[in-house]
Amino acid sequence: MRAQSFQRKGLWTGKPADQVTLDYDDRCRRRIAMTGDAGLAFLLDLAETTYLKDGDVLVLDDGRLIEIKAKSEDLIEIRGRDPLHLMTLAWHLGNRHLAAQIEAERIVIRHDPVIAHMLEHQGARVMRVREPFNPEGGAYSAHHTHGH
């Protein structure tokens, strides 16, 4: 059984045959053997490396759907004193080319004690969290995030 296409969250209907729970790295794939959480084995075989998001579905050759679930990961939540400080912290993270989930009042990155220490010295409030990681795609990733 192969999954050669996917549909974005909100653009599909029906009941998935299974789901697969993946961390961020495993949601950015082109070709790999997978097994759904309920045991359905299949080959992910997309035309190009694609970032799959929580709630997207893979479409199997026989039309069945496999829903993507984002797995919780060890992360760091970063908060600034004010919006300008948070933007400055974002600049420091971007300067290090780190994947970052940017929200209105916080930034979330993968757990990294060295980066956490640097941010604390910049005046950030840093807290370890465990939740799904959904970083920004970046300026050059638009061609990797479209549906088929």
JSON list of C-alpha atoms in Angstrom, two decimals:
[
{"chain": "A", "resi": 1, "resn": "MET", "atom": "CA", "xyz": [0.00, 0.00, 0.00]},
{"chain": "A", "resi": 2, "resn": "ARG", "atom": "CA", "xyz": [1.39, 3.43, -0.98]},
{"chain": "A", "resi": 3, "resn": "ALA", "atom": "CA", "xyz": [0.54, 7.03, -0.15]},
{"chain": "A", "resi": 4, "resn": "GLN", "atom": "CA", "xyz": [1.52, 9.17, -3.13]},
{"chain": "A", "resi": 5, "resn": "SER", "atom": "CA", "xyz": [-0.57, 12.24, -2.31]},
{"chain": "A", "resi": 6, "resn": "PHE", "atom": "CA", "xyz": [-1.89, 14.21, 0.63]},
{"chain": "A", "resi": 7, "resn": "GLN", "atom": "CA", "xyz": [-4.56, 16.77, 1.43]},
{"chain": "A", "resi": 8, "resn": "ARG", "atom": "CA", "xyz": [-4.27, 19.69, 3.82]},
{"chain": "A", "resi": 9, "resn": "LYS", "atom": "CA", "xyz": [-6.31, 19.99, 7.00]},
{"chain": "A", "resi": 10, "resn": "GLY", "atom": "CA", "xyz": [-9.76, 21.38, 6.28]},
{"chain": "A", "resi": 11, "resn": "LEU", "atom": "CA", "xyz": [-9.70, 20.30, 2.62]},
{"chain": "A", "resi": 12, "resn": "TRP", "atom": "CA", "xyz": [-10.60, 16.65, 3.12]},
{"chain": "A", "resi": 13, "resn": "THR", "atom": "CA", "xyz": [-13.71, 14.81, 4.27]},
{"chain": "A", "resi": 14, "resn": "GLY", "atom": "CA", "xyz": [-14.39, 11.30, 5.44]},
{"chain": "A", "resi": 15, "resn": "LYS", "atom": "CA", "xyz": [-13.18, 9.10, 8.23]},
{"chain": "A", "resi": 16, "resn": "PRO", "atom": "CA", "xyz": [-9.48, 8.18, 8.30]},
{"chain": "A", "resi": 17, "resn": "ALA", "atom": "CA", "xyz": [-8.65, 4.47, 8.24]},
{"chain": "A", "resi": 18, "resn": "ASP", "atom": "CA", "xyz": [-5.75, 5.11, 10.65]},
{"chain": "A", "resi": 19, "resn": "GLN", "atom": "CA", "xyz": [-3.55, 7.89, 11.94]},
{"chain": "A", "resi": 20, "resn": "VAL", "atom": "CA", "xyz": [0.20, 8.25, 12.25]},
{"chain": "A", "resi": 21, "resn": "THR", "atom": "CA", "xyz": [1.71, 10.29, 15.10]},
{"chain": "A", "resi": 22, "resn": "LEU", "atom": "CA", "xyz": [5.01, 11.89, 14.07]},
{"chain": "A", "resi": 23, "resn": "ASP", "atom": "CA", "xyz": [7.49, 14.41, 15.45]},
{"chain": "A", "resi": 24, "resn": "TYR", "atom": "CA", "xyz": [8.57, 17.39, 13.36]},
{"chain": "A", "resi": 25, "resn": "ASP", "atom": "CA", "xyz": [11.45, 15.59, 11.62]},
{"chain": "A", "resi": 26, "resn": "ASP", "atom": "CA", "xyz": [9.26, 12.65, 10.66]},
{"chain": "A", "resi": 27, "resn": "ARG", "atom": "CA", "xyz": [6.60, 15.01, 9.26]},
{"chain": "A", "resi": 28, "resn": "CYS", "atom": "CA", "xyz": [9.14, 16.33, 6.72]},
{"chain": "A", "resi": 29, "resn": "ARG", "atom": "CA", "xyz": [9.62, 13.37, 4.40]},
{"chain": "A", "resi": 30, "resn": "ARG", "atom": "CA", "xyz": [9.35, 12.17, 0.84]},
{"chain": "A", "resi": 31, "resn": "ARG", "atom": "CA", "xyz": [9.75, 8.40, 0.97]},
{"chain": "A", "resi": 32, "resn": "ILE", "atom": "CA", "xyz": [9.72, 6.08, 3.99]},
{"chain": "A", "resi": 33, "resn": "ALA", "atom": "CA", "xyz": [7.93, 2.94, 5.21]},
{"chain": "A", "resi": 34, "resn": "MET", "atom": "CA", "xyz": [5.44, 3.80, 7.95]},
{"chain": "A", "resi": 35, "resn": "THR", "atom": "CA", "xyz": [2.97, 2.04, 10.20]},
{"chain": "A", "resi": 36, "resn": "GLY", "atom": "CA", "xyz": [-0.13, 3.81, 11.48]},
{"chain": "A", "resi": 37, "resn": "ASP", "atom": "CA", "xyz": [-0.96, 3.95, 15.17]},
{"chain": "A", "resi": 38, "resn": "ALA", "atom": "CA", "xyz": [-3.58, 1.18, 14.65]},
{"chain": "A", "resi": 39, "resn": "GLY", "atom": "CA", "xyz": [-1.15, -0.99, 12.65]},
{"chain": "A", "resi": 40, "resn": "LEU", "atom": "CA", "xyz": [-1.84, -0.14, 8.99]},
{"chain": "A", "resi": 41, "resn": "ALA", "atom": "CA", "xyz": [1.50, -0.44, 7.13]},
{"chain": "A", "resi": 42, "resn": "PHE", "atom": "CA", "xyz": [2.14, 1.70, 4.06]},
{"chain": "A", "resi": 43, "resn": "LEU", "atom": "CA", "xyz": [4.89, 3.35, 2.03]},
{"chain": "A", "resi": 44, "resn": "LEU", "atom": "CA", "xyz": [4.99, 7.14, 2.01]},
{"chain": "A", "resi": 45, "resn": "ASP", "atom": "CA", "xyz": [6.04, 7.86, -1.58]},
{"chain": "A", "resi": 46, "resn": "LEU", "atom": "CA", "xyz": [5.54, 11.56, -2.37]},
{"chain": "A", "resi": 47, "resn": "ALA", "atom": "CA", "xyz": [6.95, 13.30, -5.46]},
{"chain": "A", "resi": 48, "resn": "GLU", "atom": "CA", "xyz": [9.05, 15.66, -3.30]},
{"chain": "A", "resi": 49, "resn": "THR", "atom": "CA", "xyz": [9.97, 16.21, 0.33]},
{"chain": "A", "resi": 50, "resn": "THR", "atom": "CA", "xyz": [6.93, 17.72, 1.98]},
{"chain": "A", "resi": 51, "resn": "TYR", "atom": "CA", "xyz": [6.22, 19.16, 5.43]},
{"chain": "A", "resi": 52, "resn": "LEU", "atom": "CA", "xyz": [3.08, 17.41, 6.66]},
{"chain": "A", "resi": 53, "resn": "LYS", "atom": "CA", "xyz": [1.08, 19.29, 9.27]},
{"chain": "A", "resi": 54, "resn": "ASP", "atom": "CA", "xyz": [-1.16, 18.11, 12.09]},
{"chain": "A", "resi": 55, "resn": "GLY", "atom": "CA", "xyz": [-4.58, 17.35, 10.61]},
{"chain": "A", "resi": 56, "resn": "ASP", "atom": "CA", "xyz": [-3.38, 16.72, 7.05]},
{"chain": "A", "resi": 57, "resn": "VAL", "atom": "CA", "xyz": [-4.16, 13.31, 5.53]},
{"chain": "A", "resi": 58, "resn": "LEU", "atom": "CA", "xyz": [-2.19, 10.95, 3.34]},
{"chain": "A", "resi": 59, "resn": "VAL", "atom": "CA", "xyz": [-4.23, 9.36, 0.56]},
{"chain": "A", "resi": 60, "resn": "LEU", "atom": "CA", "xyz": [-3.53, 5.66, 0.02]},
{"chain": "A", "resi": 61, "resn": "ASP", "atom": "CA", "xyz": [-3.69, 4.00, -3.41]},
{"chain": "A", "resi": 62, "resn": "ASP", "atom": "CA", "xyz": [-7.09, 2.51, -2.53]},
{"chain": "A", "resi": 63, "resn": "GLY", "atom": "CA", "xyz": [-8.51, 5.91, -1.43]},
{"chain": "A", "resi": 64, "resn": "ARG", "atom": "CA", "xyz": [-8.30, 5.34, 2.32]},
{"chain": "A", "resi": 65, "resn": "LEU", "atom": "CA", "xyz": [-6.98, 8.21, 4.43]},
{"chain": "A", "resi": 66, "resn": "ILE", "atom": "CA", "xyz": [-4.24, 8.27, 7.07]},
{"chain": "A", "resi": 67, "resn": "GLU", "atom": "CA", "xyz": [-4.47, 11.33, 9.34]},
{"chain": "A", "resi": 68, "resn": "ILE", "atom": "CA", "xyz": [-1.27, 13.07, 10.44]},
{"chain": "A", "resi": 69, "resn": "LYS", "atom": "CA", "xyz": [-0.97, 13.81, 14.16]},
{"chain": "A", "resi": 70, "resn": "ALA", "atom": "CA", "xyz": [1.87, 15.96, 15.53]},
{"chain": "A", "resi": 71, "resn": "LYS", "atom": "CA", "xyz": [3.73, 14.23, 18.35]},
{"chain": "A", "resi": 72, "resn": "SER", "atom": "CA", "xyz": [4.65, 16.16, 21.50]},
{"chain": "A", "resi": 73, "resn": "GLU", "atom": "CA", "xyz": [8.35, 17.01, 21.74]},
{"chain": "A", "resi": 74, "resn": "ASP", "atom": "CA", "xyz": [10.74, 18.55, 24.30]},
{"chain": "A", "resi": 75, "resn": "LEU", "atom": "CA", "xyz": [10.80, 22.25, 23.45]},
{"chain": "A", "resi": 76, "resn": "ILE", "atom": "CA", "xyz": [11.69, 25.64, 24.88]},
{"chain": "A", "resi": 77, "resn": "GLU", "atom": "CA", "xyz": [9.09, 28.39, 25.20]},
{"chain": "A", "resi": 78, "resn": "ILE", "atom": "CA", "xyz": [10.61, 31.88, 24.96]},
{"chain": "A", "resi": 79, "resn": "ARG", "atom": "CA", "xyz": [8.88, 35.06, 26.10]},
{"chain": "A", "resi": 80, "resn": "GLY", "atom": "CA", "xyz": [10.16, 38.61, 26.02]},
{"chain": "A", "resi": 81, "resn": "ARG", "atom": "CA", "xyz": [9.54, 41.64, 28.24]},
{"chain": "A", "resi": 82, "resn": "ASP", "atom": "CA", "xyz": [7.51, 43.26, 25.48]},
{"chain": "A", "resi": 83, "resn": "PRO", "atom": "CA", "xyz": [6.89, 42.84, 21.72]},
{"chain": "A", "resi": 84, "resn": "LEU", "atom": "CA", "xyz": [10.12, 44.63, 20.75]},
{"chain": "A", "resi": 85, "resn": "HIS", "atom": "CA", "xyz": [12.19, 42.41, 23.05]},
{"chain": "A", "resi": 86, "resn": "LEU", "atom": "CA", "xyz": [10.50, 39.31, 21.61]},
{"chain": "A", "resi": 87, "resn": "MET", "atom": "CA", "xyz": [11.37, 40.51, 18.08]},
{"chain": "A", "resi": 88, "resn": "THR", "atom": "CA", "xyz": [14.98, 41.00, 19.16]},
{"chain": "A", "resi": 89, "resn": "LEU", "atom": "CA", "xyz": [15.06, 37.46, 20.56]},
{"chain": "A", "resi": 90, "resn": "ALA", "atom": "CA", "xyz": [13.58, 36.20, 17.27]},
{"chain": "A", "resi": 91, "resn": "TRP", "atom": "CA", "xyz": [16.39, 37.96, 15.41]},
{"chain": "A", "resi": 92, "resn": "HIS", "atom": "CA", "xyz": [19.01, 36.18, 17.55]},
{"chain": "A", "resi": 93, "resn": "LEU", "atom": "CA", "xyz": [17.37, 32.81, 16.86]},
{"chain": "A", "resi": 94, "resn": "GLY", "atom": "CA", "xyz": [17.11, 33.54, 13.14]},
{"chain": "A", "resi": 95, "resn": "ASN", "atom": "CA", "xyz": [20.76, 34.53, 13.08]},
{"chain": "A", "resi": 96, "resn": "ARG", "atom": "CA", "xyz": [21.49, 30.97, 14.23]},
{"chain": "A", "resi": 97, "resn": "HIS", "atom": "CA", "xyz": [19.18, 29.47, 11.57]},
{"chain": "A", "resi": 98, "resn": "LEU", "atom": "CA", "xyz": [17.09, 27.65, 14.17]},
{"chain": "A", "resi": 99, "resn": "ALA", "atom": "CA", "xyz": [13.65, 26.30, 13.35]},
{"chain": "A", "resi": 100, "resn": "ALA", "atom": "CA", "xyz": [11.18, 28.40, 15.33]},
{"chain": "A", "resi": 101, "resn": "GLN", "atom": "CA", "xyz": [7.45, 28.41, 15.93]},
{"chain": "A", "resi": 102, "resn": "ILE", "atom": "CA", "xyz": [6.56, 32.11, 16.11]},
{"chain": "A", "resi": 103, "resn": "GLU", "atom": "CA", "xyz": [3.41, 33.21, 17.91]},
{"chain": "A", "resi": 104, "resn": "ALA", "atom": "CA", "xyz": [2.07, 36.57, 19.06]},
{"chain": "A", "resi": 105, "resn": "GLU", "atom": "CA", "xyz": [3.47, 36.34, 22.59]},
{"chain": "A", "resi": 106, "resn": "ARG", "atom": "CA", "xyz": [6.05, 33.58, 22.43]},
{"chain": "A", "resi": 107, "resn": "ILE", "atom": "CA", "xyz": [8.58, 31.71, 20.32]},
{"chain": "A", "resi": 108, "resn": "VAL", "atom": "CA", "xyz": [9.02, 27.95, 20.60]},
{"chain": "A", "resi": 109, "resn": "ILE", "atom": "CA", "xyz": [12.21, 26.12, 19.60]},
{"chain": "A", "resi": 110, "resn": "ARG", "atom": "CA", "xyz": [13.63, 22.65, 20.15]},
{"chain": "A", "resi": 111, "resn": "HIS", "atom": "CA", "xyz": [15.18, 22.09, 23.54]},
{"chain": "A", "resi": 112, "resn": "ASP", "atom": "CA", "xyz": [18.81, 23.26, 23.50]},
{"chain": "A", "resi": 113, "resn": "PRO", "atom": "CA", "xyz": [20.47, 24.13, 26.84]},
{"chain": "A", "resi": 114, "resn": "VAL", "atom": "CA", "xyz": [23.15, 26.30, 25.21]},
{"chain": "A", "resi": 115, "resn": "ILE", "atom": "CA", "xyz": [20.57, 28.40, 23.34]},
{"chain": "A", "resi": 116, "resn": "ALA", "atom": "CA", "xyz": [18.39, 28.58, 26.47]},
{"chain": "A", "resi": 117, "resn": "HIS", "atom": "CA", "xyz": [21.35, 29.95, 28.44]},
{"chain": "A", "resi": 118, "resn": "MET", "atom": "CA", "xyz": [22.10, 32.53, 25.72]},
{"chain": "A", "resi": 119, "resn": "LEU", "atom": "CA", "xyz": [18.45, 33.66, 25.68]},
{"chain": "A", "resi": 120, "resn": "GLU", "atom": "CA", "xyz": [18.33, 34.00, 29.46]},
{"chain": "A", "resi": 121, "resn": "HIS", "atom": "CA", "xyz": [21.38, 36.27, 29.25]},
{"chain": "A", "resi": 122, "resn": "GLN", "atom": "CA", "xyz": [19.40, 38.34, 26.72]},
{"chain": "A", "resi": 123, "resn": "GLY", "atom": "CA", "xyz": [16.67, 38.78, 29.36]},
{"chain": "A", "resi": 124, "resn": "ALA", "atom": "CA", "xyz": [14.23, 36.18, 27.98]},
{"chain": "A", "resi": 125, "resn": "ARG", "atom": "CA", "xyz": [11.91, 34.12, 30.13]},
{"chain": "A", "resi": 126, "resn": "VAL", "atom": "CA", "xyz": [12.68, 30.54, 29.10]},
{"chain": "A", "resi": 127, "resn": "MET", "atom": "CA", "xyz": [10.60, 27.53, 30.07]},
{"chain": "A", "resi": 128, "resn": "ARG", "atom": "CA", "xyz": [10.75, 23.88, 29.00]},
{"chain": "A", "resi": 129, "resn": "VAL", "atom": "CA", "xyz": [7.49, 22.60, 27.52]},
{"chain": "A", "resi": 130, "resn": "ARG", "atom": "CA", "xyz": [6.32, 19.38, 25.91]},
{"chain": "A", "resi": 131, "resn": "GLU", "atom": "CA", "xyz": [3.97, 19.90, 22.97]},
{"chain": "A", "resi": 132, "resn": "PRO", "atom": "CA", "xyz": [3.78, 19.46, 19.18]},
{"chain": "A", "resi": 133, "resn": "PHE", "atom": "CA", "xyz": [6.35, 21.54, 17.26]},
{"chain": "A", "resi": 134, "resn": "ASN", "atom": "CA", "xyz": [5.11, 23.47, 14.23]},
{"chain": "A", "resi": 135, "resn": "PRO", "atom": "CA", "xyz": [7.90, 25.83, 13.13]},
{"chain": "A", "resi": 136, "resn": "GLU", "atom": "CA", "xyz": [7.67, 28.40, 10.38]},
{"chain": "A", "resi": 137, "resn": "GLY", "atom": "CA", "xyz": [8.53, 27.06, 6.94]},
{"chain": "A", "resi": 138, "resn": "GLY", "atom": "CA", "xyz": [11.09, 29.73, 6.12]},
{"chain": "A", "resi": 139, "resn": "ALA", "atom": "CA", "xyz": [11.52, 32.02, 3.14]},
{"chain": "A", "resi": 140, "resn": "TYR", "atom": "CA", "xyz": [12.55, 29.25, 0.75]},
{"chain": "A", "resi": 141, "resn": "SER", "atom": "CA", "xyz": [10.14, 26.50, 1.79]},
{"chain": "A", "resi": 142, "resn": "ALA", "atom": "CA", "xyz": [6.93, 27.57, 0.01]},
{"chain": "A", "resi": 143, "resn": "HIS", "atom": "CA", "xyz": [7.38, 24.96, -2.72]},
{"chain": "A", "resi": 144, "resn": "HIS", "atom": "CA", "xyz": [7.52, 22.23, -0.06]},
{"chain": "A", "resi": 145, "resn": "THR", "atom": "CA", "xyz": [4.21, 23.05, 1.61]},
{"chain": "A", "resi": 146, "resn": "HIS", "atom": "CA", "xyz": [1.63, 22.83, -1.17]},
{"chain": "A", "resi": 147, "resn": "GLY", "atom": "CA", "xyz": [-0.93, 20.07, -1.48]},
{"chain": "A", "resi": 148, "resn": "HIS", "atom": "CA", "xyz": [-1.16, 17.62, -4.35]}
]
